[in-house]
């Protein structure tokens, strides 16, 4: 199945709830969800040296969240918990870099812009709500 960004709207209730409780803007949560899982509930990464990453926001053993949020049992089939774990990680990244500029936090989450066609470039433009071509220039 081919997923589009519009398919993420099915998670709007969970995204808005987590945004309200964590302070992470809904567009940031949605953009990260798109890059990480394309909105697929229970998405699982390929095996890495740190194990699997799981869910809409791809939380795993190295994620900056409480241990219980890394539990497959806690996240499995629970969209709210999967989004909450990602939102919690974003808050913790915000604290770690000392900024609530969510564009910077997303940059800390994904790394620096390496290519004008990379997912992180697209994410940064989406978070900043600017046209991708204006962002690249």
PDB file of C-alpha atoms in Angstrom:
ATOM      1  CA  UNK A   1       0.000   0.000   0.000  1.00  0.00           C
ATOM      2  CA  UNK A   2       1.181   3.504  -0.807  1.00  0.00           C
ATOM      3  CA  UNK A   3       0.793   6.005   2.009  1.00  0.00           C
ATOM      4  CA  UNK A   4       0.450   9.758   1.620  1.00  0.00           C
ATOM      5  CA  UNK A   5       0.891  12.563   4.114  1.00  0.00           C
ATOM      6  CA  UNK A   6      -2.908  12.998   4.127  1.00  0.00           C
ATOM      7  CA  UNK A   7      -3.217   9.469   5.561  1.00  0.00           C
ATOM      8  CA  UNK A   8      -1.828  10.818   8.844  1.00  0.00           C
ATOM      9  CA  UNK A   9      -5.130  12.605   9.477  1.00  0.00           C
ATOM     10  CA  UNK A  10      -6.540   9.381  10.897  1.00  0.00           C
ATOM     11  CA  UNK A  11      -4.283   9.958  13.922  1.00  0.00           C
ATOM     12  CA  UNK A  12      -5.358  13.605  14.462  1.00  0.00           C
ATOM     13  CA  UNK A  13      -7.153  12.806  17.746  1.00  0.00           C
ATOM     14  CA  UNK A  14      -4.046  11.211  19.235  1.00  0.00           C
ATOM     15  CA  UNK A  15      -1.739  13.879  17.795  1.00  0.00           C
ATOM     16  CA  UNK A  16      -3.829  16.764  19.149  1.00  0.00           C
ATOM     17  CA  UNK A  17      -4.148  15.116  22.566  1.00  0.00           C
ATOM     18  CA  UNK A  18      -0.394  14.514  22.859  1.00  0.00           C
ATOM     19  CA  UNK A  19       0.324  18.012  21.555  1.00  0.00           C
ATOM     20  CA  UNK A  20      -1.911  19.436  24.272  1.00  0.00           C
ATOM     21  CA  UNK A  21      -0.303  17.410  27.050  1.00  0.00           C
ATOM     22  CA  UNK A  22       3.352  17.799  25.984  1.00  0.00           C
ATOM     23  CA  UNK A  23       3.412  21.192  24.297  1.00  0.00           C
ATOM     24  CA  UNK A  24       4.973  19.737  21.138  1.00  0.00           C
ATOM     25  CA  UNK A  25       3.163  21.331  18.184  1.00  0.00           C
ATOM     26  CA  UNK A  26       0.871  18.961  16.303  1.00  0.00           C
ATOM     27  CA  UNK A  27       2.589  19.730  12.978  1.00  0.00           C
ATOM     28  CA  UNK A  28       5.925  18.648  14.476  1.00  0.00           C
ATOM     29  CA  UNK A  29       4.470  15.371  15.747  1.00  0.00           C
ATOM     30  CA  UNK A  30       2.801  14.741  12.402  1.00  0.00           C
ATOM     31  CA  UNK A  31       5.947  15.517  10.391  1.00  0.00           C
ATOM     32  CA  UNK A  32       8.070  13.209  12.530  1.00  0.00           C
ATOM     33  CA  UNK A  33       5.430  10.487  12.317  1.00  0.00           C
ATOM     34  CA  UNK A  34       5.529  10.803   8.518  1.00  0.00           C
ATOM     35  CA  UNK A  35       9.308  10.438   8.350  1.00  0.00           C
ATOM     36  CA  UNK A  36       9.475   7.639  10.913  1.00  0.00           C
ATOM     37  CA  UNK A  37       6.554   5.367   9.973  1.00  0.00           C
ATOM     38  CA  UNK A  38       4.477   6.934   7.203  1.00  0.00           C
ATOM     39  CA  UNK A  39       1.628   6.700   9.721  1.00  0.00           C
ATOM     40  CA  UNK A  40       1.687   2.920   9.978  1.00  0.00           C
ATOM     41  CA  UNK A  41       0.530   1.751  13.420  1.00  0.00           C
ATOM     42  CA  UNK A  42       2.978  -0.790  14.885  1.00  0.00           C
ATOM     43  CA  UNK A  43       5.627  -0.056  12.221  1.00  0.00           C
ATOM     44  CA  UNK A  44       8.869  -1.827  13.031  1.00  0.00           C
ATOM     45  CA  UNK A  45      12.322  -0.827  11.855  1.00  0.00           C
ATOM     46  CA  UNK A  46      14.842  -3.264  10.472  1.00  0.00           C
ATOM     47  CA  UNK A  47      17.081  -4.771  13.164  1.00  0.00           C
ATOM     48  CA  UNK A  48      19.809  -2.356  14.263  1.00  0.00           C
ATOM     49  CA  UNK A  49      22.732  -2.820  16.624  1.00  0.00           C
ATOM     50  CA  UNK A  50      20.438  -1.346  19.315  1.00  0.00           C
ATOM     51  CA  UNK A  51      17.491  -3.603  18.463  1.00  0.00           C
ATOM     52  CA  UNK A  52      14.223  -2.701  16.804  1.00  0.00           C
ATOM     53  CA  UNK A  53      12.442   0.643  16.821  1.00  0.00           C
ATOM     54  CA  UNK A  54       8.679   0.466  16.977  1.00  0.00           C
ATOM     55  CA  UNK A  55       5.475   2.345  16.358  1.00  0.00           C
ATOM     56  CA  UNK A  56       4.281   5.507  14.725  1.00  0.00           C
ATOM     57  CA  UNK A  57       7.238   7.438  16.154  1.00  0.00           C
ATOM     58  CA  UNK A  58       9.846   4.619  16.064  1.00  0.00           C
ATOM     59  CA  UNK A  59      10.731   4.454  19.755  1.00  0.00           C
ATOM     60  CA  UNK A  60      13.423   1.998  20.809  1.00  0.00           C
ATOM     61  CA  UNK A  61      16.113   1.197  23.328  1.00  0.00           C
ATOM     62  CA  UNK A  62      18.106   4.385  22.718  1.00  0.00           C
ATOM     63  CA  UNK A  63      15.083   6.705  22.760  1.00  0.00           C
ATOM     64  CA  UNK A  64      14.992   9.452  25.400  1.00  0.00           C
ATOM     65  CA  UNK A  65      11.865   8.199  27.141  1.00  0.00           C
ATOM     66  CA  UNK A  66      11.101   6.341  30.377  1.00  0.00           C
ATOM     67  CA  UNK A  67      11.750   2.587  30.150  1.00  0.00           C
ATOM     68  CA  UNK A  68       8.064   1.648  30.254  1.00  0.00           C
ATOM     69  CA  UNK A  69       7.491   3.693  27.068  1.00  0.00           C
ATOM     70  CA  UNK A  70      10.000   1.469  25.244  1.00  0.00           C
ATOM     71  CA  UNK A  71       7.914  -1.617  25.965  1.00  0.00           C
ATOM     72  CA  UNK A  72       6.348  -3.360  22.977  1.00  0.00           C
ATOM     73  CA  UNK A  73       3.477  -4.412  25.244  1.00  0.00           C
ATOM     74  CA  UNK A  74       2.789  -0.809  26.296  1.00  0.00           C
ATOM     75  CA  UNK A  75       2.827   0.450  22.688  1.00  0.00           C
ATOM     76  CA  UNK A  76       1.364  -2.443  20.680  1.00  0.00           C
ATOM     77  CA  UNK A  77      -1.891  -1.516  18.909  1.00  0.00           C
ATOM     78  CA  UNK A  78      -2.135   1.701  20.961  1.00  0.00           C
ATOM     79  CA  UNK A  79      -1.784   4.766  18.719  1.00  0.00           C
ATOM     80  CA  UNK A  80      -2.037   7.201  21.643  1.00  0.00           C
ATOM     81  CA  UNK A  81       0.835   5.535  23.518  1.00  0.00           C
ATOM     82  CA  UNK A  82       2.955   5.441  20.361  1.00  0.00           C
ATOM     83  CA  UNK A  83       2.436   9.170  19.745  1.00  0.00           C
ATOM     84  CA  UNK A  84       2.922   9.970  23.451  1.00  0.00           C
ATOM     85  CA  UNK A  85       6.286   8.195  23.476  1.00  0.00           C
ATOM     86  CA  UNK A  86       7.386  10.256  20.467  1.00  0.00           C
ATOM     87  CA  UNK A  87       6.106  13.473  22.017  1.00  0.00           C
ATOM     88  CA  UNK A  88       7.920  12.658  25.253  1.00  0.00           C
ATOM     89  CA  UNK A  89      11.129  12.090  23.335  1.00  0.00           C
ATOM     90  CA  UNK A  90      10.731  15.482  21.635  1.00  0.00           C
ATOM     91  CA  UNK A  91      10.250  17.194  25.014  1.00  0.00           C
ATOM     92  CA  UNK A  92      13.373  15.472  26.332  1.00  0.00           C
ATOM     93  CA  UNK A  93      15.353  16.530  23.236  1.00  0.00           C
ATOM     94  CA  UNK A  94      14.093  20.087  23.793  1.00  0.00           C
ATOM     95  CA  UNK A  95      15.391  20.019  27.360  1.00  0.00           C
ATOM     96  CA  UNK A  96      18.714  18.497  26.249  1.00  0.00           C
ATOM     97  CA  UNK A  97      19.427  21.278  23.737  1.00  0.00           C
ATOM     98  CA  UNK A  98      17.877  24.023  25.879  1.00  0.00           C
ATOM     99  CA  UNK A  99      15.426  25.209  23.244  1.00  0.00           C
ATOM    100  CA  UNK A 100      11.707  25.156  22.559  1.00  0.00           C
ATOM    101  CA  UNK A 101      12.265  26.252  18.982  1.00  0.00           C
ATOM    102  CA  UNK A 102      10.690  23.148  17.497  1.00  0.00           C
ATOM    103  CA  UNK A 103      12.566  23.504  14.220  1.00  0.00           C
ATOM    104  CA  UNK A 104      15.812  23.216  16.172  1.00  0.00           C
ATOM    105  CA  UNK A 105      14.461  20.349  18.235  1.00  0.00           C
ATOM    106  CA  UNK A 106      13.501  18.490  15.055  1.00  0.00           C
ATOM    107  CA  UNK A 107      17.027  19.154  13.786  1.00  0.00           C
ATOM    108  CA  UNK A 108      18.451  17.683  16.989  1.00  0.00           C
ATOM    109  CA  UNK A 109      16.149  14.713  16.532  1.00  0.00           C
ATOM    110  CA  UNK A 110      17.159  13.988  12.932  1.00  0.00           C
ATOM    111  CA  UNK A 111      20.514  15.687  12.434  1.00  0.00           C
ATOM    112  CA  UNK A 112      21.710  18.407  10.119  1.00  0.00           C
ATOM    113  CA  UNK A 113      20.441  19.072   6.603  1.00  0.00           C
ATOM    114  CA  UNK A 114      22.617  17.013   4.288  1.00  0.00           C
ATOM    115  CA  UNK A 115      20.656  17.114   1.041  1.00  0.00           C
ATOM    116  CA  UNK A 116      17.917  19.337  -0.383  1.00  0.00           C
ATOM    117  CA  UNK A 117      15.871  16.208  -1.088  1.00  0.00           C
ATOM    118  CA  UNK A 118      16.421  14.498   2.257  1.00  0.00           C
ATOM    119  CA  UNK A 119      13.587  13.657   4.642  1.00  0.00           C
ATOM    120  CA  UNK A 120      15.057  16.014   7.229  1.00  0.00           C
ATOM    121  CA  UNK A 121      14.962  18.924   4.785  1.00  0.00           C
ATOM    122  CA  UNK A 122      11.349  18.159   3.982  1.00  0.00           C
ATOM    123  CA  UNK A 123      10.615  17.804   7.722  1.00  0.00           C
ATOM    124  CA  UNK A 124      12.226  21.134   8.583  1.00  0.00           C
ATOM    125  CA  UNK A 125      10.193  22.902   5.885  1.00  0.00           C
ATOM    126  CA  UNK A 126       6.998  21.235   7.115  1.00  0.00           C
ATOM    127  CA  UNK A 127       7.702  22.167  10.740  1.00  0.00           C
ATOM    128  CA  UNK A 128       8.501  25.758   9.785  1.00  0.00           C
ATOM    129  CA  UNK A 129       5.422  25.769   7.520  1.00  0.00           C
ATOM    130  CA  UNK A 130       7.365  27.180   4.561  1.00  0.00           C
ATOM    131  CA  UNK A 131       7.497  26.111   0.939  1.00  0.00           C
ATOM    132  CA  UNK A 132      10.213  23.504   0.414  1.00  0.00           C
ATOM    133  CA  UNK A 133      11.863  25.511  -2.377  1.00  0.00           C
ATOM    134  CA  UNK A 134      12.015  28.637  -0.180  1.00  0.00           C
ATOM    135  CA  UNK A 135      13.548  26.512   2.576  1.00  0.00           C
ATOM    136  CA  UNK A 136      16.232  25.095   0.282  1.00  0.00           C
ATOM    137  CA  UNK A 137      17.260  28.532  -0.970  1.00  0.00           C
TER     138      UNK A 137
END
